[in-house]
PDB file of C-alpha atoms in Angstrom:
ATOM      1  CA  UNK A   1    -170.034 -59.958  98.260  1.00  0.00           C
ATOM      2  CA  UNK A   2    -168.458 -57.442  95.938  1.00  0.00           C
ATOM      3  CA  UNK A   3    -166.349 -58.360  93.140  1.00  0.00           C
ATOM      4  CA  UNK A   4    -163.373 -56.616  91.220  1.00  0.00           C
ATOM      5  CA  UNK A   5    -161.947 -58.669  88.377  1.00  0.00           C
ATOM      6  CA  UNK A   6    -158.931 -57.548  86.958  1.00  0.00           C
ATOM      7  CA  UNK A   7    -155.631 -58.286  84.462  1.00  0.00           C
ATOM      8  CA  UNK A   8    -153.370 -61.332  86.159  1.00  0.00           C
ATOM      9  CA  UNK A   9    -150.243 -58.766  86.565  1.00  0.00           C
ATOM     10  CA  UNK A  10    -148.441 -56.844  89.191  1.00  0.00           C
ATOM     11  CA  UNK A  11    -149.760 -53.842  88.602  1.00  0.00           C
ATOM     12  CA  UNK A  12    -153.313 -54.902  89.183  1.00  0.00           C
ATOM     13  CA  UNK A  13    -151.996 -55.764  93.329  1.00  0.00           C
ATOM     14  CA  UNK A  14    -152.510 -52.342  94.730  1.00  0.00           C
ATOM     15  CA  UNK A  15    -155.996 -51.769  93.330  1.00  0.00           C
ATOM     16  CA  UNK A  16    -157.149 -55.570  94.989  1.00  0.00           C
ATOM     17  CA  UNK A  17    -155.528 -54.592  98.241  1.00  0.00           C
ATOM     18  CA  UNK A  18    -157.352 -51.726  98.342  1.00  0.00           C
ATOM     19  CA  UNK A  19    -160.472 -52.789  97.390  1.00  0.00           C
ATOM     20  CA  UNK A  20    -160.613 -55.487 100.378  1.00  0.00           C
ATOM     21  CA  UNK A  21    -159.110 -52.755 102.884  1.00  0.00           C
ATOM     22  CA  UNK A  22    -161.330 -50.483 101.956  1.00  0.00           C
ATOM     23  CA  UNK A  23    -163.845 -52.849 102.982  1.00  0.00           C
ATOM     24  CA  UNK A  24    -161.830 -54.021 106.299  1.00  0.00           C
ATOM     25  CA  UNK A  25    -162.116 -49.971 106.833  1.00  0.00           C
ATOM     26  CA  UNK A  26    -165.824 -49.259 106.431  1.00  0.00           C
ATOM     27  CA  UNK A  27    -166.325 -52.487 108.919  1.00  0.00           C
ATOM     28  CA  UNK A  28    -163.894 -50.659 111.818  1.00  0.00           C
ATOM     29  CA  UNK A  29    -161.283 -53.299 111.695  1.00  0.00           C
ATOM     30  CA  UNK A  30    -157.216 -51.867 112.937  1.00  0.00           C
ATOM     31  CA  UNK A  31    -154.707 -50.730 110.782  1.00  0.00           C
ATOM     32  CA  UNK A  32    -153.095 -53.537 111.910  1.00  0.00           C
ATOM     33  CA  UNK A  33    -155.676 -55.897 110.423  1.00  0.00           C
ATOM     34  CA  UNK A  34    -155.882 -54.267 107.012  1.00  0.00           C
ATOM     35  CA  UNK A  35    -151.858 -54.715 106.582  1.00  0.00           C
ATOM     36  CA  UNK A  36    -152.016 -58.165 107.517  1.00  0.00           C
ATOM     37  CA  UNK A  37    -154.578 -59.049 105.152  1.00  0.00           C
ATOM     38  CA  UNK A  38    -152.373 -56.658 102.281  1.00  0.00           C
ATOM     39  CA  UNK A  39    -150.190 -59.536 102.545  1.00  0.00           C
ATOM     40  CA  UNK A  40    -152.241 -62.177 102.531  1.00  0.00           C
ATOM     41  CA  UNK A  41    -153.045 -60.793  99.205  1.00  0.00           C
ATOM     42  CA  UNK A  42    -149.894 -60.333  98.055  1.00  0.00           C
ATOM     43  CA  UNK A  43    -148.705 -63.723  98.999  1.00  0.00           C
ATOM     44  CA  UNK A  44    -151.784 -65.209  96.614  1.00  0.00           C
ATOM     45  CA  UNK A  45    -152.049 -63.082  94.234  1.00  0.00           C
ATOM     46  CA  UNK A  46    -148.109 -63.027  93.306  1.00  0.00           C
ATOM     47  CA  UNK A  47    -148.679 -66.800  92.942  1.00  0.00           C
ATOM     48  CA  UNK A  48    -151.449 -66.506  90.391  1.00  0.00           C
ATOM     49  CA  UNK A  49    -149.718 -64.052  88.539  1.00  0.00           C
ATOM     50  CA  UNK A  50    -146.579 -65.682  87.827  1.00  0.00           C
ATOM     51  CA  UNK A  51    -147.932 -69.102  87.338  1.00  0.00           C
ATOM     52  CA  UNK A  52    -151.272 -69.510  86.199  1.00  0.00           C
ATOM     53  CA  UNK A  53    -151.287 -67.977  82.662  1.00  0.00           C
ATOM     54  CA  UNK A  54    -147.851 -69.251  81.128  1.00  0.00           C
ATOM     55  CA  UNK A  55    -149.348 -69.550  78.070  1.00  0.00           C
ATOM     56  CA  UNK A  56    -150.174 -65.655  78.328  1.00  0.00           C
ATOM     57  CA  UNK A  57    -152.778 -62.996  79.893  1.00  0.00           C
ATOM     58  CA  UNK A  58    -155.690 -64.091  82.300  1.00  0.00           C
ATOM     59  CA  UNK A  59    -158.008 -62.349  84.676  1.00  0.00           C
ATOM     60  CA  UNK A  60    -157.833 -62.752  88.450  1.00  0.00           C
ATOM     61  CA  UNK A  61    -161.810 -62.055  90.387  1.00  0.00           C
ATOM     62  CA  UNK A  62    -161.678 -61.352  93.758  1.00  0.00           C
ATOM     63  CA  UNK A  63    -164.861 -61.189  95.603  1.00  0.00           C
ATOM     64  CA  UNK A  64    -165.249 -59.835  99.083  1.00  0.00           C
ATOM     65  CA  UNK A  65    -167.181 -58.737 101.785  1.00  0.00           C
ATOM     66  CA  UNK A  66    -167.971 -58.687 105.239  1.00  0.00           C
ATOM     67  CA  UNK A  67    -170.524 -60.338 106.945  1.00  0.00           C
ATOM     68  CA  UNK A  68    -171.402 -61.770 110.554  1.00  0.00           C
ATOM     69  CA  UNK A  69    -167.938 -59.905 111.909  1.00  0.00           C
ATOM     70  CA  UNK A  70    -165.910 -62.306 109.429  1.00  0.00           C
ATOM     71  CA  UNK A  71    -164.628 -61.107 106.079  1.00  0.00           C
ATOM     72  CA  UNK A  72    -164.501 -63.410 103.641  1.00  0.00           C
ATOM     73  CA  UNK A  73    -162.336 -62.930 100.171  1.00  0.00           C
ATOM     74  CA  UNK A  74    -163.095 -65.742  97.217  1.00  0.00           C
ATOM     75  CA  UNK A  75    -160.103 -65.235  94.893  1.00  0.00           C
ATOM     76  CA  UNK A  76    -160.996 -66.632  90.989  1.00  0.00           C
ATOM     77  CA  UNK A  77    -158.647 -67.319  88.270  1.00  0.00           C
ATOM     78  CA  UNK A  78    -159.266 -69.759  85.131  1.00  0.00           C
ATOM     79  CA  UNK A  79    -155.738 -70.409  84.669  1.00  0.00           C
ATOM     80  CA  UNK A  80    -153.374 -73.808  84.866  1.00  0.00           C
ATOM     81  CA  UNK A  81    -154.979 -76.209  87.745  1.00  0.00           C
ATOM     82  CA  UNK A  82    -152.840 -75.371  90.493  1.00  0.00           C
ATOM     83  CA  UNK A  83    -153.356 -75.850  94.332  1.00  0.00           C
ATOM     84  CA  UNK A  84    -150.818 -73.211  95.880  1.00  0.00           C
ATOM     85  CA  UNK A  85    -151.718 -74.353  99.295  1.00  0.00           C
ATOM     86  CA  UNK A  86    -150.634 -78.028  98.686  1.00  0.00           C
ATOM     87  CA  UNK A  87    -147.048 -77.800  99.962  1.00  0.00           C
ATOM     88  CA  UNK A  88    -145.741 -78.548 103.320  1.00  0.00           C
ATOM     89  CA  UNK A  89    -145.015 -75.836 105.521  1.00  0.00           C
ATOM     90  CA  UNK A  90    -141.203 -74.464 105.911  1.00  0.00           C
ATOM     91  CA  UNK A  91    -139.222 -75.627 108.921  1.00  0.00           C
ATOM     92  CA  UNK A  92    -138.879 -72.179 110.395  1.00  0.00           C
ATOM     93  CA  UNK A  93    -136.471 -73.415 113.535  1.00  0.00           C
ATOM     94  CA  UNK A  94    -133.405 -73.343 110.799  1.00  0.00           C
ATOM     95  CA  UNK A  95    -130.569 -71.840 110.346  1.00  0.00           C
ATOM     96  CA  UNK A  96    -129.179 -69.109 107.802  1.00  0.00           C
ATOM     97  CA  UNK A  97    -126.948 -71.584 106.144  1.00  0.00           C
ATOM     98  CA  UNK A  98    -130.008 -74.533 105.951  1.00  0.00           C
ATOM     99  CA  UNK A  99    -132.969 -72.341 105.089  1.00  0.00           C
ATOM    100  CA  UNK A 100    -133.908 -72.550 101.610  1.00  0.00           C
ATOM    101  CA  UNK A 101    -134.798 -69.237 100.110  1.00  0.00           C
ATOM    102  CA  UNK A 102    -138.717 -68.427  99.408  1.00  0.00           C
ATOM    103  CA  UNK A 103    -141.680 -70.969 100.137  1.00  0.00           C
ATOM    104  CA  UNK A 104    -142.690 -68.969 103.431  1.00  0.00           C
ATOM    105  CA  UNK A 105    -145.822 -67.131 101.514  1.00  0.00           C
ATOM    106  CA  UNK A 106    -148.208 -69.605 101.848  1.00  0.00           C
ATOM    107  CA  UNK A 107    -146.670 -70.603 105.456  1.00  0.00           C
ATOM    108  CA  UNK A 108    -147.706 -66.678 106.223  1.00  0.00           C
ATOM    109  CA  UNK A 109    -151.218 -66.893 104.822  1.00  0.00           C
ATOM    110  CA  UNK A 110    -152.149 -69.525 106.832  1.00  0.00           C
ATOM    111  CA  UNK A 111    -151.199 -68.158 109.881  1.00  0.00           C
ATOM    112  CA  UNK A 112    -153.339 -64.831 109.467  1.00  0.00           C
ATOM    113  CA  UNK A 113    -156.236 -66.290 108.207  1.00  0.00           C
ATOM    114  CA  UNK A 114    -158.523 -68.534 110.139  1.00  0.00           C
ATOM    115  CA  UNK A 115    -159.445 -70.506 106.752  1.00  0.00           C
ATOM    116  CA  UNK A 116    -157.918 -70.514 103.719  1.00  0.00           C
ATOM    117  CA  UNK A 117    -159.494 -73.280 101.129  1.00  0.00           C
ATOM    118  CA  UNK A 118    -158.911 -74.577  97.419  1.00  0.00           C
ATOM    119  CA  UNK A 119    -161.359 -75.413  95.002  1.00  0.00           C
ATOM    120  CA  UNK A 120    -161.154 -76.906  91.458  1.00  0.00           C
ATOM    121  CA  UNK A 121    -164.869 -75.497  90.161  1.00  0.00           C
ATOM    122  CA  UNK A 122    -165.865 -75.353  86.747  1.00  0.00           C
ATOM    123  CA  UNK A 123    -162.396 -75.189  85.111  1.00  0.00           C
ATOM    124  CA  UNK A 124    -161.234 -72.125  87.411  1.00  0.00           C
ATOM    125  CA  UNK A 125    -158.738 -72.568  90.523  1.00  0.00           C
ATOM    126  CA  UNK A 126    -160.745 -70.833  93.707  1.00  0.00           C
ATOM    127  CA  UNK A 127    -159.337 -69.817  96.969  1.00  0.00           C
ATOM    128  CA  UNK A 128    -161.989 -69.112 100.160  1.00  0.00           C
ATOM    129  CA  UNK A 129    -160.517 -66.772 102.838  1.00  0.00           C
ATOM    130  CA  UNK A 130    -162.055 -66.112 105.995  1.00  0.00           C
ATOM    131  CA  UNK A 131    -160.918 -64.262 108.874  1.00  0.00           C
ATOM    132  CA  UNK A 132    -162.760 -63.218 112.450  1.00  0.00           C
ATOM    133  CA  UNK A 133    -162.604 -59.716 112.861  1.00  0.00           C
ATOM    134  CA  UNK A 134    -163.780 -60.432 116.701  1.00  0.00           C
TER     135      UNK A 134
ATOM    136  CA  UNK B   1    -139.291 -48.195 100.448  1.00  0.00           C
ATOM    137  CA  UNK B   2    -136.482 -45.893 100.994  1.00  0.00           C
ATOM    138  CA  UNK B   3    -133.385 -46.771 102.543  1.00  0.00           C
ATOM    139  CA  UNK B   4    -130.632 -44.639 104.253  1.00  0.00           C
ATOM    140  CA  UNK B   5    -127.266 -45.488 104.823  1.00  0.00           C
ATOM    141  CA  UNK B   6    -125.179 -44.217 107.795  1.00  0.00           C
ATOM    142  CA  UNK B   7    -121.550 -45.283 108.640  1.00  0.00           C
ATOM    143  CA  UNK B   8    -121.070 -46.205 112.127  1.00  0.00           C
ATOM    144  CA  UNK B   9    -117.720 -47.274 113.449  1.00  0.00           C
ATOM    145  CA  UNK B  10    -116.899 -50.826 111.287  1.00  0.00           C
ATOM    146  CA  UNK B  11    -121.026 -51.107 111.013  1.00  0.00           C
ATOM    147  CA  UNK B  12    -122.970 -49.926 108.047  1.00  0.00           C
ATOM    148  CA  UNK B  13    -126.503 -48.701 109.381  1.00  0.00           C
ATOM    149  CA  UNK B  14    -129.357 -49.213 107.008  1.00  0.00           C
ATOM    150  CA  UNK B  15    -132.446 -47.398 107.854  1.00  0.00           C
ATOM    151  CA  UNK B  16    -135.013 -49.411 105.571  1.00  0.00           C
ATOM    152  CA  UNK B  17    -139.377 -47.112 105.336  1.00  0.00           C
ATOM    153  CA  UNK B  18    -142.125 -47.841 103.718  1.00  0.00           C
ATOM    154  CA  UNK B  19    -143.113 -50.886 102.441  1.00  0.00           C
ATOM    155  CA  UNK B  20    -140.684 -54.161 101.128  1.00  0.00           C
ATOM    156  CA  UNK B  21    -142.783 -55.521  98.822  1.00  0.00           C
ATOM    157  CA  UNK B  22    -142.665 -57.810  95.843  1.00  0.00           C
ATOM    158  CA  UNK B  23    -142.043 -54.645  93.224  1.00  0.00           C
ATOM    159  CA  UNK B  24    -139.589 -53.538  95.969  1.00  0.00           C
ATOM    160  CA  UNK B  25    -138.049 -55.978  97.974  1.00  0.00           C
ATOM    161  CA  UNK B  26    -135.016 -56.691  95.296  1.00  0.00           C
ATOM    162  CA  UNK B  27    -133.855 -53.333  95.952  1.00  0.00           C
ATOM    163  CA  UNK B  28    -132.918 -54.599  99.660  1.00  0.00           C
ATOM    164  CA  UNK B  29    -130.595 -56.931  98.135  1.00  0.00           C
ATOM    165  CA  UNK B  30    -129.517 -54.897  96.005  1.00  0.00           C
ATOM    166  CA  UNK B  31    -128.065 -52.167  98.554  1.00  0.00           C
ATOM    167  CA  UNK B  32    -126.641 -54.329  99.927  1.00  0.00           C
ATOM    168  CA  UNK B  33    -124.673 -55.876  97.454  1.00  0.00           C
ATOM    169  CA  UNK B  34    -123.863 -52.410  96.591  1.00  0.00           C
ATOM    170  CA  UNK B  35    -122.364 -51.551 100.064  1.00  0.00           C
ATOM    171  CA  UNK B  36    -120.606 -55.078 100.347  1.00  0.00           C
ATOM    172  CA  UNK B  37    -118.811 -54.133  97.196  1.00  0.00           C
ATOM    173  CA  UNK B  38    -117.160 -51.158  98.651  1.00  0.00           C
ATOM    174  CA  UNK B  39    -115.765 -53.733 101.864  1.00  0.00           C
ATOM    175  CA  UNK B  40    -118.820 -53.162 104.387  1.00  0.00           C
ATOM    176  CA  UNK B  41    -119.346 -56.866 106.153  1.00  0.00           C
ATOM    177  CA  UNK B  42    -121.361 -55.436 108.840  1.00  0.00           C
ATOM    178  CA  UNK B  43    -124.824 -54.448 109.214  1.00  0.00           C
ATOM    179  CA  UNK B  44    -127.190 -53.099 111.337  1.00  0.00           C
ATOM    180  CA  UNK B  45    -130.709 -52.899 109.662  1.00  0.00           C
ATOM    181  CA  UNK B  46    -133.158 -50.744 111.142  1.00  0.00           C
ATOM    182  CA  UNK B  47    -137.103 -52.037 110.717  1.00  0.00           C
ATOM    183  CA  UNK B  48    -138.432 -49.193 112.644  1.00  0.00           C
ATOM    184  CA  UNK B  49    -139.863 -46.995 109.486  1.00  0.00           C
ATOM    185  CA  UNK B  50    -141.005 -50.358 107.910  1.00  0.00           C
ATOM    186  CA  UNK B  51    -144.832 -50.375 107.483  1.00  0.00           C
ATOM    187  CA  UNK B  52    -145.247 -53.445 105.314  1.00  0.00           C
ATOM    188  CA  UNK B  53    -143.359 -56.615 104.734  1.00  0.00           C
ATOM    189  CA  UNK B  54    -143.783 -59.695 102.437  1.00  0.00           C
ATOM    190  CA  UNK B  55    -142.183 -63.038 101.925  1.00  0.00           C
ATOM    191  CA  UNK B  56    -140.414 -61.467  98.937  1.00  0.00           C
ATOM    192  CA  UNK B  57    -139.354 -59.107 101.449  1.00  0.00           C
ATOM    193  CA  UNK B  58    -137.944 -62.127 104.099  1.00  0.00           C
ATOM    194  CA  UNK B  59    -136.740 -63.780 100.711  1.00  0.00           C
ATOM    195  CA  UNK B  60    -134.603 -60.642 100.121  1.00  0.00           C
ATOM    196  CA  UNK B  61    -133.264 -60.533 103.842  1.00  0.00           C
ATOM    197  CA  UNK B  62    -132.439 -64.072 103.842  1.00  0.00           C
ATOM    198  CA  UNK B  63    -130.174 -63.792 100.006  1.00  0.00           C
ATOM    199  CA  UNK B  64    -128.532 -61.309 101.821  1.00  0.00           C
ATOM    200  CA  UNK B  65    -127.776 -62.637 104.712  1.00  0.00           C
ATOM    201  CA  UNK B  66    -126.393 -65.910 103.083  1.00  0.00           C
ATOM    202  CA  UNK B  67    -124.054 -63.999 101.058  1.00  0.00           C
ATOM    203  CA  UNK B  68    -122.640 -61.699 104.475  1.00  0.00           C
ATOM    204  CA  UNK B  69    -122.053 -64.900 105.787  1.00  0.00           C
ATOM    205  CA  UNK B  70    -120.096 -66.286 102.876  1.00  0.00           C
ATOM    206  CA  UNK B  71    -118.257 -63.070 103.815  1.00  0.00           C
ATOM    207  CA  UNK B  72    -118.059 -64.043 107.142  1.00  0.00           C
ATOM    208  CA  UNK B  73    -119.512 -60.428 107.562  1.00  0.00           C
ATOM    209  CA  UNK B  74    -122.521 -59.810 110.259  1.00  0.00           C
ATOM    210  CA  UNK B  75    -126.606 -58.314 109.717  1.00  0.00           C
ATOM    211  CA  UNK B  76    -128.495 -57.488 112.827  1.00  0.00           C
ATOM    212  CA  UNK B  77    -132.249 -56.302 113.295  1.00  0.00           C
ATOM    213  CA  UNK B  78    -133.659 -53.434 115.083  1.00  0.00           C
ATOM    214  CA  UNK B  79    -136.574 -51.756 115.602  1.00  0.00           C
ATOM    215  CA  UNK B  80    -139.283 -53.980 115.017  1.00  0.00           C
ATOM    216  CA  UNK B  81    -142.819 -53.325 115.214  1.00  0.00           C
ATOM    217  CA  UNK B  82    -146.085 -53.848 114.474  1.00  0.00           C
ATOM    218  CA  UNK B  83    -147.103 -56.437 111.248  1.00  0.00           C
ATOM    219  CA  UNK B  84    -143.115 -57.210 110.470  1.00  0.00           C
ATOM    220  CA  UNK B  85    -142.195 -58.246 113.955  1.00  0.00           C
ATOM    221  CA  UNK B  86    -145.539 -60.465 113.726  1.00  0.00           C
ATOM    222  CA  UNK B  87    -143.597 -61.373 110.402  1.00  0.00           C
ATOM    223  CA  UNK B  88    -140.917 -62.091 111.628  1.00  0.00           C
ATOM    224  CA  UNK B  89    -141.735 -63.729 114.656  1.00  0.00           C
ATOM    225  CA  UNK B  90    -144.546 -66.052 112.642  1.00  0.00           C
ATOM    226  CA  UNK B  91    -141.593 -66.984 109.789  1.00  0.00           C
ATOM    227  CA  UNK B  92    -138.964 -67.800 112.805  1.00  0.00           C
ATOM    228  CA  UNK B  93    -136.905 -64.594 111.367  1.00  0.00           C
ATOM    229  CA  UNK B  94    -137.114 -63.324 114.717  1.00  0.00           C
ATOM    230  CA  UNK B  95    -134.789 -66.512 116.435  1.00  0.00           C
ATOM    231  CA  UNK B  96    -132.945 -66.814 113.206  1.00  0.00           C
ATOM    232  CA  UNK B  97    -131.048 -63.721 113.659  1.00  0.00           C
ATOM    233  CA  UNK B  98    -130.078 -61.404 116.319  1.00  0.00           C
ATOM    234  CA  UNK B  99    -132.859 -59.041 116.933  1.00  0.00           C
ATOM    235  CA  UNK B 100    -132.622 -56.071 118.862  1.00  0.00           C
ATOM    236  CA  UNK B 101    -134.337 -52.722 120.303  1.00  0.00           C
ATOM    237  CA  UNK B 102    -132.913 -50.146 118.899  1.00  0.00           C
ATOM    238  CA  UNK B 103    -129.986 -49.419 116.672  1.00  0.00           C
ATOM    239  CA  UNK B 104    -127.730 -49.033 119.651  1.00  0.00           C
ATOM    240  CA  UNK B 105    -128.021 -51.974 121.439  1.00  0.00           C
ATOM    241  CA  UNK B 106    -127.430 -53.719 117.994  1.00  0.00           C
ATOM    242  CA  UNK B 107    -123.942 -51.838 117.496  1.00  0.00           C
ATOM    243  CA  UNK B 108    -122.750 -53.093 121.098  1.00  0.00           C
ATOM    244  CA  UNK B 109    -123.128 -56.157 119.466  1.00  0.00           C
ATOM    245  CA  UNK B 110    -121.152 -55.441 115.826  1.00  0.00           C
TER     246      UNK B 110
END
């Protein structure tokens, strides 16, 4: 796996998407594929950015690569403990009027990805991705 | 993202490209704020140059669509395709509101 660590802020999104579609690219996965995964990365990475460092700047790793027709993505941060993933899913058979707004990110993640895991490890928060390019 | 407005008959056509994104996505709500403050209540929004959508995107639709229908105005969909109809089909966006082809189907329906 490769790894590109960068600042915890907005700006740092486009270079981490590309970095992982890149690699999606070189491995002959669709278009479709690499924009799906684009969000998946947004979805996590906006999370980490607004709430692991309150106290001020952090670093986010991401380490990637492709192996066995899977890619796999670990995504590092040594902020706050927080488990993003550890909310229930939305109830998407609502209406306008009853949907509350936001809390479909994570809902999204998990239904690209064929695994999507959180570890507390050594004082960081880590996410494992995996997805079956097959 | 880019969007471009067209008048046509009572409904306001929005032609949203590129990408709705977290930097981005605001500016959805933000048009159409905009437009509702001149007295537009209806909406057709064409997805069709869309490439990219997030949940801040979705979060964006759905603000907007809350306040039309405080307005008792109307938003429709057209146009859908590739990762945001999976987006909106996966975050039940798709059932939620009325979805259609193409931009004239959706203004039968205005």
């Amino acid at each position: 796996m490769d790894r590109l660590a960068l600042p915890a802020v907005l700006e740092s999104m486009g270079a981490f998407q590309e970095f992982v579609t890149g690699k999606l690219e070189r491995a002959g996965a669709a278009p479709l594929v690499c924009t799906r995964v684009e969000m998946v990365l947004e979805e996590l990475l906006t999370n980490i950015i607004y709430y692991a460092y309150p106290n001020g700047e952090g670093e986010i790793a991401l380490d990637c690569g492709v192996k066995d027709g899977a890619l796999r993505i670990r995504i590092t941060d040594s902020g706050v403990p927080f488990n993003m993933l550890d909310k229930p899913d939305p109830d998407t058979t609502l209406s306008v009027d009853e949907r509350a707004i936001g809390g479909l990110g994570i809902f999204l993640v998990r239904e690209v990805m064929d695994e999507v895991r959180y570890e507390r490890k050594n004082d960081t928060n880590v996410l494992h991705l995996t997805l079956s390019l097959q | 993202m880019e969007i471009v407005s067209k008048q046509e008959g009572k409904a306001q056509v929005l032609l949203v490209k590129g990408r709705m994104d977290a930097v981005t996505a605001p500016e959805f709500e933000e048009y159409v704020n905009s437009c509702t403050a001149k007295g537009a209540t209806a909406f057709v929004v064409d997805l069709g140059g869309l490439e990219y959508i997030s949940s801040a995107g979705l979060r964006s639709i759905l603000a907007s669509a809350k306040k039309l229908k405080a307005l008792n105005g109307k938003i429709l969909f057209c146009g859908l395709q590739g990762m945001v109809k999976e987006v909106f089909d996966i975050s039940g966006f798709a059932s939620m509101f009325s979805v259609f082809p193409t931009a004239q189907d959706a203004l039968q329906k205005v």
